[in-house]
Coordinates of C-alpha atoms in Angstrom, one line a residue:
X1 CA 5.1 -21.9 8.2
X2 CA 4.6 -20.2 11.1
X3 CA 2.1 -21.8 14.0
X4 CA 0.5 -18.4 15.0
X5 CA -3.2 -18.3 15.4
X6 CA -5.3 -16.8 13.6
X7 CA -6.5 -12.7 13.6
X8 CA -9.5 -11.6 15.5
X9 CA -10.5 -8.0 15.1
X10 CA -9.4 -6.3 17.8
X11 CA -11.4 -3.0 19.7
X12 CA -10.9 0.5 18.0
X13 CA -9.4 3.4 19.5
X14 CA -11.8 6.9 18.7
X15 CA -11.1 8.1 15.6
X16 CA -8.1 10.4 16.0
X17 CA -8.2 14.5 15.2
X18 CA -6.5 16.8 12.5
X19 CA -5.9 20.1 12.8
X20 CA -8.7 22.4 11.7
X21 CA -5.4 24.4 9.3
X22 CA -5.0 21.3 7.4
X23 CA -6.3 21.1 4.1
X24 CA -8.8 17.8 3.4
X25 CA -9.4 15.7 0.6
X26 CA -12.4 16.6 -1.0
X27 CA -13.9 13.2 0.3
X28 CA -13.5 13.5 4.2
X29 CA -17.6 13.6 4.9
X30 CA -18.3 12.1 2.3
X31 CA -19.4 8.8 1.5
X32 CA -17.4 8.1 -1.4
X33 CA -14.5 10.8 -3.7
X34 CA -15.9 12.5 -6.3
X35 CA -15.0 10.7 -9.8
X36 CA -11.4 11.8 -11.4
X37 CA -12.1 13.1 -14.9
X38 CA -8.2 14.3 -15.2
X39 CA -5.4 13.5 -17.4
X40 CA -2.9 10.9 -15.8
X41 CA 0.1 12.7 -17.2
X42 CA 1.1 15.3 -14.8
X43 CA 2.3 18.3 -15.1
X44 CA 5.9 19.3 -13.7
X45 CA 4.3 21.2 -10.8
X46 CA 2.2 18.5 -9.8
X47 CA 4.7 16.0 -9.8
X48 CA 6.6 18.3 -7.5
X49 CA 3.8 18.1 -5.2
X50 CA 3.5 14.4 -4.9
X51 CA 7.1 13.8 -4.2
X52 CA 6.8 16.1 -1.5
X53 CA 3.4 14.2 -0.5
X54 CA 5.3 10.9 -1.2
X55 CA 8.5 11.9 0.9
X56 CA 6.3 12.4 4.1
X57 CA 4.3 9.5 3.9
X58 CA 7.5 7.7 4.2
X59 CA 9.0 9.1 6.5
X60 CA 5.4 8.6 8.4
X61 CA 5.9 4.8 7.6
X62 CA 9.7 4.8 8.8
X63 CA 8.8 6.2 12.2
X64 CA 5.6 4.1 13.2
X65 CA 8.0 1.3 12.1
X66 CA 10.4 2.0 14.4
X67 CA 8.1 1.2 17.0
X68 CA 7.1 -2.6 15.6
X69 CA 7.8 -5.2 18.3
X70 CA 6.0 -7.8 20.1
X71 CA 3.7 -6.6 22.4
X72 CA 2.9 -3.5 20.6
X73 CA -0.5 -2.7 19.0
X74 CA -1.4 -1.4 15.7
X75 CA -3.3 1.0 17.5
X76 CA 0.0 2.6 18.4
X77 CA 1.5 2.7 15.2
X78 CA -1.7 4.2 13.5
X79 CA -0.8 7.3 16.2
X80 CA 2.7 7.5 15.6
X81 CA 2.3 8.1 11.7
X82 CA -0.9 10.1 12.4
X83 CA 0.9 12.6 14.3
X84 CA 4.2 12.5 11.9
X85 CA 1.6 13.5 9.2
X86 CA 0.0 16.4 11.3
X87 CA 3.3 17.6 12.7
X88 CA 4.1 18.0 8.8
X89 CA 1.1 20.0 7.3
X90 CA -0.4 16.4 5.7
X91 CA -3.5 14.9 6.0
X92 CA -3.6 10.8 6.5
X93 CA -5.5 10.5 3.1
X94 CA -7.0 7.1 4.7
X95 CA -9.0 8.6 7.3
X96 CA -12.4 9.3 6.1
X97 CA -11.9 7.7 3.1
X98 CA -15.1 6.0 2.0
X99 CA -15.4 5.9 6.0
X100 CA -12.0 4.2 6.4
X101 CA -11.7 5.5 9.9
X102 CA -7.6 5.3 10.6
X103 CA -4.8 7.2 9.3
X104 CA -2.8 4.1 7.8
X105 CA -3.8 0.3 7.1
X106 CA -2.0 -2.6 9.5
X107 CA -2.3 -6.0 7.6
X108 CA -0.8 -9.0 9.8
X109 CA 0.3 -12.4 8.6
X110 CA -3.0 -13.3 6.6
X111 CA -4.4 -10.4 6.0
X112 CA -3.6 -9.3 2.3
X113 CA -4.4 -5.1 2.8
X114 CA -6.8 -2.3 4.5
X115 CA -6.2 -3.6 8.1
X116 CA -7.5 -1.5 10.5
X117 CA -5.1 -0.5 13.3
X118 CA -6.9 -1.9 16.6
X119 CA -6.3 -3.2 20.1
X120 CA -4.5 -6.3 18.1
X121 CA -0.8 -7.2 20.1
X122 CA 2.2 -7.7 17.6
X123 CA 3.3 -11.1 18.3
X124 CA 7.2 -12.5 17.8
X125 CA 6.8 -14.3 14.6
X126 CA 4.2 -11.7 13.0
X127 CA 4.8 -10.1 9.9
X128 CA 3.3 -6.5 9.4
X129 CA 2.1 -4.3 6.8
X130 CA 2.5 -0.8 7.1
X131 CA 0.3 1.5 3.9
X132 CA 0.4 5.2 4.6
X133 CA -0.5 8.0 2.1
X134 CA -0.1 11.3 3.1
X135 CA -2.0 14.4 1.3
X136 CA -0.4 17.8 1.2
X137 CA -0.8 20.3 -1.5
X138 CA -3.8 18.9 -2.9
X139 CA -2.0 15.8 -3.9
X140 CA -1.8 12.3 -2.5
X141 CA 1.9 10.1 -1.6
X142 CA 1.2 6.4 -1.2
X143 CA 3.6 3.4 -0.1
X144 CA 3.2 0.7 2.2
X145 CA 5.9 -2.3 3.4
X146 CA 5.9 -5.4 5.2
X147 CA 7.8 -5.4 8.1
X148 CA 9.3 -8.1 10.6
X149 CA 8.5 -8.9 14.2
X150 CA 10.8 -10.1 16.1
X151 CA 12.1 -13.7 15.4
X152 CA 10.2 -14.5 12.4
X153 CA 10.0 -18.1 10.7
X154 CA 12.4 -18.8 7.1
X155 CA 9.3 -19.1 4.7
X156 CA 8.2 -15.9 6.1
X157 CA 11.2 -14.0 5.8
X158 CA 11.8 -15.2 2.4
X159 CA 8.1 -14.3 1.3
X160 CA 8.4 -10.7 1.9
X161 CA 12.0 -10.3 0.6
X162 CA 11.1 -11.6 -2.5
X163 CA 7.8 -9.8 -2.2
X164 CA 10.2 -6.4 -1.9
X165 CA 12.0 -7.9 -5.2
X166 CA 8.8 -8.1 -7.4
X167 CA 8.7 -4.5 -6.4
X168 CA 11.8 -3.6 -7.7
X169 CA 11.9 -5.6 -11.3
X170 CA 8.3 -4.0 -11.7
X171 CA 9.8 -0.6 -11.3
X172 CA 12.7 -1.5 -13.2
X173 CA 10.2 -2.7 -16.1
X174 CA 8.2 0.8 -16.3
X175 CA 9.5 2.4 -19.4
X176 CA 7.3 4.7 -21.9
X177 CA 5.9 3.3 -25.0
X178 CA 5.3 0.4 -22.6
X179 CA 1.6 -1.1 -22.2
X180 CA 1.1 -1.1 -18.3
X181 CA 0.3 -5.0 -18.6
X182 CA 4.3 -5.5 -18.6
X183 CA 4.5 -4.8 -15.0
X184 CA 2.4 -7.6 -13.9
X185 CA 3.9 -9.6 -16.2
X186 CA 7.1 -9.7 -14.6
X187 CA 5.7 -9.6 -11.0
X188 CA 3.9 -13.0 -12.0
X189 CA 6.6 -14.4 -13.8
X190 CA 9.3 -13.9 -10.5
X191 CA 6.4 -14.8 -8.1
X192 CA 6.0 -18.2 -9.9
X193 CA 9.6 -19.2 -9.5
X194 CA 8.3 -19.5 -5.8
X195 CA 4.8 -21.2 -5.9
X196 CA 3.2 -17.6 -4.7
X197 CA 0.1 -16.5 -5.7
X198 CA -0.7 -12.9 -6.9
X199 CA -3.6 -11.3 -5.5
X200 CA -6.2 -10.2 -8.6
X201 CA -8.9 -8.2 -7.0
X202 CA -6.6 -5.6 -5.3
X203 CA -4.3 -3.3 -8.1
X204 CA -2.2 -0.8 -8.3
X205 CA -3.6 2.3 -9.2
X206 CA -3.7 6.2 -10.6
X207 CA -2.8 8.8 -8.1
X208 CA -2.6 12.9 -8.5
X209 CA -4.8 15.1 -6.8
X210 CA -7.2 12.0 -6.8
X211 CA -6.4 9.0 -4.3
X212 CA -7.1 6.6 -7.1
X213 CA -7.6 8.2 -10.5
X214 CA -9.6 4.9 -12.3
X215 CA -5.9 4.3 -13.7
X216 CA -5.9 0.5 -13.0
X217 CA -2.0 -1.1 -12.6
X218 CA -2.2 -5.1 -12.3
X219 CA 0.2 -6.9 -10.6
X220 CA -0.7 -10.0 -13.0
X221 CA -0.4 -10.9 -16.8
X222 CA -3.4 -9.1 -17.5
X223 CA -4.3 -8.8 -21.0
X224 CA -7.1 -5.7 -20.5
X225 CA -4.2 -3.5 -19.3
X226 CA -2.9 -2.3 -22.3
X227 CA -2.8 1.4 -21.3
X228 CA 0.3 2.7 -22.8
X229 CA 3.0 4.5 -20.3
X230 CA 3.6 8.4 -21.2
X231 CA 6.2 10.6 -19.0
X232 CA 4.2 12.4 -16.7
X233 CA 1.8 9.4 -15.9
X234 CA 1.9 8.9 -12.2
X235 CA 0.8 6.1 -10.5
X236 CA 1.3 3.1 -7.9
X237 CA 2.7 -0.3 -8.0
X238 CA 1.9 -2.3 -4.7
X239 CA 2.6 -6.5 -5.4
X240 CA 0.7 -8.5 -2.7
X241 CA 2.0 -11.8 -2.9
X242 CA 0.7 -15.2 -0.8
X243 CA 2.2 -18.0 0.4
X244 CA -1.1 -20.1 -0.9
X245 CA -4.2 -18.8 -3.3
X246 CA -4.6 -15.5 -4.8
X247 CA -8.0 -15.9 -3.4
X248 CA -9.4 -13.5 -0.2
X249 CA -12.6 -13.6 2.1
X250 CA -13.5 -10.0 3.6
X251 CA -14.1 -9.6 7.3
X252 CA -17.4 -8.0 8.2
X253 CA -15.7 -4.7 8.8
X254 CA -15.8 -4.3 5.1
X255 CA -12.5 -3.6 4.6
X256 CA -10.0 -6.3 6.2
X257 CA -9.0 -8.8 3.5
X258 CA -7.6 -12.0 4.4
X259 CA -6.5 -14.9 2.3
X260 CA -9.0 -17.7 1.8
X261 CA -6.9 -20.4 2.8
X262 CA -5.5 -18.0 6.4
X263 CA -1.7 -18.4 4.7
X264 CA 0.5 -15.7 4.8
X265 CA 0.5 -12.7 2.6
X266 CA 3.1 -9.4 1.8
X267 CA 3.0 -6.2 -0.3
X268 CA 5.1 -3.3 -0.8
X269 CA 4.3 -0.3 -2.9
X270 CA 6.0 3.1 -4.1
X271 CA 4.3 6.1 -6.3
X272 CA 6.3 6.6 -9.4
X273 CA 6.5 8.7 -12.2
X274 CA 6.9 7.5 -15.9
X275 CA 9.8 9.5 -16.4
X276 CA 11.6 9.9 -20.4
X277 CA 13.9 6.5 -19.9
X278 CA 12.0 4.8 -17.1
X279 CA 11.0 5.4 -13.6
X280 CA 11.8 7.8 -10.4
X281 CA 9.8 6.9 -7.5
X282 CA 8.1 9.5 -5.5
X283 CA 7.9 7.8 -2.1
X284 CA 11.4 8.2 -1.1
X285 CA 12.0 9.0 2.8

């Protein structure tokens, strides 16, 4: 494992501006969204909508990635995708989000998700989380990756390619007539192989015009989860996998979540549509 310290919070930036043409979520002001009473199938139109969502939030994520070195802040990749987004007619659905106040989520080494992009300094060895949702059309696009800096150490490296690989059998296992429990199921089963542990508290989710519907996607065994998969149901699958316990401790900031025992952590995530025969992901650059 690598011998990195461990993460202080760093100093924040002020929070960064939108265009006054671009349409917000109804929850920008606002201390919390407004319940989603909804259906989770979608319709055809809406669907539409979200892969156009989903297709700039990762291109968003592919250019503030481009930028990941040493020496670089998470500061500067929150204004990289920031501006992407703007340049493109989205807003970034995290800022202002129940007072979330950047435009994406940086998690480093321990830190299992919601970052917040600071004054913290990459360091060779680091690995990084990227999560970026972009909001365009009155619908949300949400995917996130873990990403490399510079020379990093073998159990790291390993840990989020086979943190990318629970992604894609849990894709692969989204089929209708399915209960959603199945795609925890199989995330568990491969991350056991390994000795990881699956975060709990943190899920996949429903996502439409809502940021997250109430639709609840486990990335464990659960046996609550027995939602059954329709075509038209669209939602997230984001596997956050540790190199220790499952377990987390929140910082004070009330939103960074690190792993209890400090060891290392990855995710990746796509939106995807139940589709006839399986799944087509939404979140495609």
């Amino acid at each position: 494992m690598s011998g990195q310290s461990l993460l202080v919070p760093g100093k924040l930036s002020p929070i960064r501006s939108v265009p006054g043409n671009i349409r917000r979520p109804e929850y920008v002001g606002k201390p919390a969204p407004t319940p989603y009473t909804g259906p989770e199938v979608q319709t055809p139109e809406t669907i539409e909508a979200m892969r156009r969502a989903g297709r700039i939030a990762a291109r968003a994520m592919e250019e503030a990635a481009k930028l990941i070195a040493p020496g670089v802040t998470t500061d500067e990749l929150d204004k990289v995708a920031h501006e992407y987004m703007c340049d493109h007619g989205a807003y970034p659905s995290t800022l202002g989000y129940r007072g979330f106040p950047k435009s994406l989520c940086t998690s480093v080494n321990e830190v299992i998700c919601h970052g917040i992009p600071d004054s913290t300094v990459l360091r060779d060895g680091d690995i990084v989380n990227l999560d970026v949702t972009a909001y365009i059309g009155g619908v949300h696009g949400d995917n996130n990756a873990t990403y490399l800096v510079g020379d990093v150490d073998e159990e790291s490296r390993l840990l989020v390619e086979r943190t990318r690989e629970a992604l894609n059998r849990a894709i692969k296992a989204v089929k209708p007539g399915r209960q959603i429990n199945i795609i925890g199921r199989v995330i568990e089963s491969y991350a056991k192989r390994f000795g990881y542990g699956v975060v709990r508290d943190f899920t996949g989710h429903g996502i439409n015009s809502s940021f997250h519907s109430g639709l609840i996607v486990p990335h464990y065994d659960s046996p609550h989860a027995t939602t059954v998969m329709q075509p038209g149901m669209t939602f997230t699958i984001e596997p956050m996998l540790t190199l220790g316990t499952h377990e987390y401790d929140m910082w004070d900031d009330g939103w960074t979540v690190v792993t209890k025992d400090r060891r290392r952590t990855a995710q990746f995530e796509h939106t995807l549509v139940v589709t006839d025969s399986g799944a087509d992901i939404l979140t495609l650059p």
